[in-house]
Amino acid sequence: MDDLTKLTGEQNATLVLLSFLQADCSNAQYNAAVNSLGKELTETWRSSCEEECGVIECDGNLSTTIGSIDDIEPLVELYWPGGEREARALQEVAARLREIAAQLEQNVVDQAARNLRRNVMSSPSEQWLDLLKIEVQRAMMQGVGLEHLAQERVMVALSLTLVKQVCEHTPRLLRDLFNTALQYISPPRAR
């Protein structure tokens, strides 16, 4: 995928974000927070599918494409009601964003993550989207070393990297920062 056109819906953006955050979880508390969030999303999507589909198989189970989070962790497609093919495509988007993130100028990213962490700790969550935007813009202006790539992709990778770094240091912020990042990378919803 050469662009982020797959991020057309909130569920797609959610899967990309979750997949990005799951990769390389080394902090046990952070890992637990990400897995807990994934389980919560699975249940939300399962409930939505049950309401929409409502088809019960002969064995009494609902017919859905959602697997159990307990089967194999941390495969993100188990969280996704869109099926394995779509999940793999969206995981590929997350993998490409992680590749971009790995090339970011680390000192710029580290400073932006420290600024974001300090600012979110002292601000109400309603302001976090603006704080994230400010740090991404500031880091982009300083130069992250990827001028040859599409700036939209770099900005998404940078924002997800900042969120992940903040949450690795302060896992209790994961749910709110997850929602903030989702607002940042998701297209505006038609109302």
Tab-separated table of C-alpha atoms in Angstrom:
chain	number	residue	atom	x	y	z
A	1	MET	CA	0.000	0.000	0.000
A	2	ASP	CA	1.597	3.229	-1.119
A	3	ASP	CA	-0.757	5.491	0.790
A	4	LEU	CA	-3.061	5.431	3.750
A	5	THR	CA	-6.267	4.958	1.753
A	6	LYS	CA	-7.094	1.887	3.823
A	7	LEU	CA	-7.647	4.177	6.786
A	8	THR	CA	-11.080	5.076	5.453
A	9	GLY	CA	-12.960	3.924	8.494
A	10	GLU	CA	-12.547	4.153	12.218
A	11	GLN	CA	-12.291	0.370	12.576
A	12	ASN	CA	-9.477	0.266	10.011
A	13	ALA	CA	-7.621	3.053	11.780
A	14	THR	CA	-8.215	1.303	15.107
A	15	LEU	CA	-6.685	-1.909	13.816
A	16	VAL	CA	-3.653	-0.125	12.380
A	17	LEU	CA	-3.132	1.766	15.623
A	18	LEU	CA	-3.524	-1.344	17.768
A	19	SER	CA	-1.160	-3.313	15.547
A	20	PHE	CA	1.413	-0.516	15.702
A	21	LEU	CA	1.207	-0.324	19.491
A	22	GLN	CA	1.447	-4.106	19.940
A	23	ALA	CA	4.720	-4.509	18.097
A	24	ASP	CA	7.788	-4.989	20.254
A	25	CYS	CA	6.072	-4.718	23.629
A	26	SER	CA	8.915	-5.022	26.128
A	27	ASN	CA	7.327	-3.307	29.141
A	28	ALA	CA	5.096	-5.788	30.991
A	29	GLN	CA	2.650	-3.145	32.239
A	30	TYR	CA	2.404	-1.583	28.784
A	31	ASN	CA	1.928	-5.005	27.196
A	32	ALA	CA	-0.867	-5.797	29.656
A	33	ALA	CA	-2.554	-2.460	28.928
A	34	VAL	CA	-2.405	-3.029	25.159
A	35	ASN	CA	-3.766	-6.578	25.503
A	36	SER	CA	-6.539	-5.357	27.802
A	37	LEU	CA	-7.492	-2.701	25.279
A	38	GLY	CA	-7.466	-5.322	22.519
A	39	LYS	CA	-9.779	-7.570	24.516
A	40	GLU	CA	-12.122	-4.656	25.143
A	41	LEU	CA	-12.210	-3.855	21.424
A	42	THR	CA	-12.836	-7.516	20.613
A	43	GLU	CA	-15.857	-7.574	22.910
A	44	THR	CA	-17.172	-4.313	21.482
A	45	TRP	CA	-16.869	-5.599	17.918
A	46	ARG	CA	-18.278	-9.001	18.895
A	47	SER	CA	-21.339	-7.319	20.455
A	48	SER	CA	-21.817	-5.164	17.378
A	49	CYS	CA	-21.561	-8.190	15.111
A	50	GLU	CA	-24.006	-10.167	17.251
A	51	GLU	CA	-26.497	-7.313	17.052
A	52	GLU	CA	-26.062	-6.976	13.292
A	53	CYS	CA	-25.690	-10.645	12.336
A	54	GLY	CA	-27.445	-12.554	15.083
A	55	VAL	CA	-26.915	-15.836	13.257
A	56	ILE	CA	-26.539	-18.810	15.573
A	57	GLU	CA	-24.906	-21.979	14.273
A	58	CYS	CA	-26.005	-25.532	15.079
A	59	ASP	CA	-23.515	-25.752	17.938
A	60	GLY	CA	-25.096	-22.697	19.576
A	61	ASN	CA	-22.228	-20.332	18.749
A	62	LEU	CA	-22.691	-17.123	16.850
A	63	SER	CA	-21.365	-17.186	13.325
A	64	THR	CA	-18.702	-14.467	13.159
A	65	THR	CA	-15.228	-13.973	11.787
A	66	ILE	CA	-13.882	-12.816	15.149
A	67	GLY	CA	-11.588	-15.255	16.880
A	68	SER	CA	-10.891	-15.358	20.567
A	69	ILE	CA	-8.163	-13.111	21.873
A	70	ASP	CA	-7.062	-15.972	24.085
A	71	ASP	CA	-6.313	-18.205	21.068
A	72	ILE	CA	-3.089	-16.544	19.986
A	73	GLU	CA	-1.767	-13.218	21.170
A	74	PRO	CA	-0.929	-10.673	19.891
A	75	LEU	CA	-2.259	-11.355	16.377
A	76	VAL	CA	-4.401	-8.345	15.703
A	77	GLU	CA	-6.690	-10.032	13.191
A	78	LEU	CA	-8.304	-11.799	16.137
A	79	TYR	CA	-9.661	-8.401	17.110
A	80	TRP	CA	-11.035	-7.619	13.687
A	81	PRO	CA	-14.490	-8.498	12.420
A	82	GLY	CA	-13.539	-7.727	8.790
A	83	GLY	CA	-11.819	-11.051	8.215
A	84	GLU	CA	-8.280	-12.267	7.919
A	85	ARG	CA	-7.533	-10.774	4.494
A	86	GLU	CA	-8.493	-7.255	5.506
A	87	ALA	CA	-6.698	-7.612	8.837
A	88	ARG	CA	-3.488	-8.680	7.102
A	89	ALA	CA	-3.708	-5.704	4.724
A	90	LEU	CA	-4.130	-3.321	7.638
A	91	GLN	CA	-1.318	-4.997	9.557
A	92	GLU	CA	0.838	-4.314	6.509
A	93	VAL	CA	-0.018	-0.613	6.807
A	94	ALA	CA	1.046	-0.723	10.463
A	95	ALA	CA	4.272	-2.547	9.528
A	96	ARG	CA	5.117	0.116	6.957
A	97	LEU	CA	4.426	2.830	9.501
A	98	ARG	CA	6.755	1.022	11.940
A	99	GLU	CA	9.439	0.965	9.221
A	100	ILE	CA	9.079	4.714	8.815
A	101	ALA	CA	9.085	5.154	12.592
A	102	ALA	CA	12.355	3.212	12.819
A	103	GLN	CA	13.966	5.743	10.477
A	104	LEU	CA	12.849	8.834	12.370
A	105	GLU	CA	15.519	11.031	13.860
A	106	GLN	CA	15.593	9.520	17.366
A	107	ASN	CA	16.697	12.575	19.326
A	108	VAL	CA	13.856	14.656	17.819
A	109	VAL	CA	11.334	11.911	18.580
A	110	ASP	CA	12.600	11.418	22.132
A	111	GLN	CA	12.329	15.145	22.878
A	112	ALA	CA	8.823	15.301	21.361
A	113	ALA	CA	7.738	12.266	23.408
A	114	ARG	CA	9.070	13.847	26.618
A	115	ASN	CA	7.227	17.086	25.804
A	116	LEU	CA	4.011	15.235	25.015
A	117	ARG	CA	4.214	13.141	28.190
A	118	ARG	CA	4.844	16.199	30.345
A	119	ASN	CA	2.003	18.127	28.683
A	120	VAL	CA	-0.611	15.350	28.836
A	121	MET	CA	0.194	14.709	32.473
A	122	SER	CA	-0.664	18.321	33.287
A	123	SER	CA	-3.632	18.801	30.935
A	124	PRO	CA	-7.170	17.444	30.693
A	125	SER	CA	-7.643	14.695	28.083
A	126	GLU	CA	-9.842	17.008	26.000
A	127	GLN	CA	-6.664	18.945	25.125
A	128	TRP	CA	-4.534	15.925	24.211
A	129	LEU	CA	-5.362	15.940	20.499
A	130	ASP	CA	-4.133	19.505	20.217
A	131	LEU	CA	-1.031	18.653	22.246
A	132	LEU	CA	-0.291	15.692	19.967
A	133	LYS	CA	-0.731	17.851	16.861
A	134	ILE	CA	1.600	20.505	18.296
A	135	GLU	CA	4.349	17.982	19.062
A	136	VAL	CA	4.066	16.323	15.649
A	137	GLN	CA	4.268	19.727	13.931
A	138	ARG	CA	7.197	20.799	16.115
A	139	ALA	CA	9.106	17.605	15.386
A	140	MET	CA	8.367	17.855	11.665
A	141	MET	CA	9.684	21.433	11.626
A	142	GLN	CA	12.883	20.340	13.388
A	143	GLY	CA	13.315	17.662	10.757
A	144	VAL	CA	12.950	13.969	11.301
A	145	GLY	CA	15.219	12.986	8.415
A	146	LEU	CA	12.588	11.567	6.059
A	147	GLU	CA	11.950	14.373	3.599
A	148	HIS	CA	11.942	11.871	0.711
A	149	LEU	CA	8.750	10.183	1.995
A	150	ALA	CA	5.170	11.398	1.808
A	151	GLN	CA	4.796	13.781	4.728
A	152	GLU	CA	1.354	12.438	5.641
A	153	ARG	CA	2.841	8.998	6.225
A	154	VAL	CA	5.718	10.436	8.240
A	155	MET	CA	3.288	12.453	10.374
A	156	VAL	CA	1.151	9.370	11.092
A	157	ALA	CA	4.214	7.268	11.938
A	158	LEU	CA	5.561	10.046	14.135
A	159	SER	CA	2.280	10.517	15.986
A	160	LEU	CA	1.938	6.788	16.658
A	161	THR	CA	5.547	6.625	17.795
A	162	LEU	CA	5.027	9.498	20.232
A	163	VAL	CA	1.893	7.877	21.640
A	164	LYS	CA	3.662	4.551	22.029
A	165	GLN	CA	6.669	6.077	23.785
A	166	VAL	CA	4.475	8.019	26.196
A	167	CYS	CA	2.361	4.935	26.946
A	168	GLU	CA	5.410	2.725	27.450
A	169	HIS	CA	6.515	5.130	30.199
A	170	THR	CA	2.994	5.673	31.570
A	171	PRO	CA	0.741	2.726	30.606
A	172	ARG	CA	-2.245	4.151	32.481
A	173	LEU	CA	-2.523	6.798	29.745
A	174	LEU	CA	-2.990	4.179	27.020
A	175	ARG	CA	-6.788	4.226	26.650
A	176	ASP	CA	-7.080	7.993	26.462
A	177	LEU	CA	-4.017	8.435	24.252
A	178	PHE	CA	-5.228	5.586	22.037
A	179	ASN	CA	-8.464	7.501	21.485
A	180	THR	CA	-6.519	10.708	20.901
A	181	ALA	CA	-4.293	9.041	18.298
A	182	LEU	CA	-7.357	7.498	16.690
A	183	GLN	CA	-8.868	10.970	16.320
A	184	TYR	CA	-5.592	12.165	14.820
A	185	ILE	CA	-5.210	9.435	12.176
A	186	SER	CA	-8.892	8.853	11.377
A	187	PRO	CA	-10.585	10.946	8.782
A	188	PRO	CA	-13.300	13.242	10.069
A	189	ARG	CA	-16.653	11.496	10.285
A	190	ALA	CA	-19.563	12.679	8.210
A	191	ARG	CA	-22.283	13.928	10.488
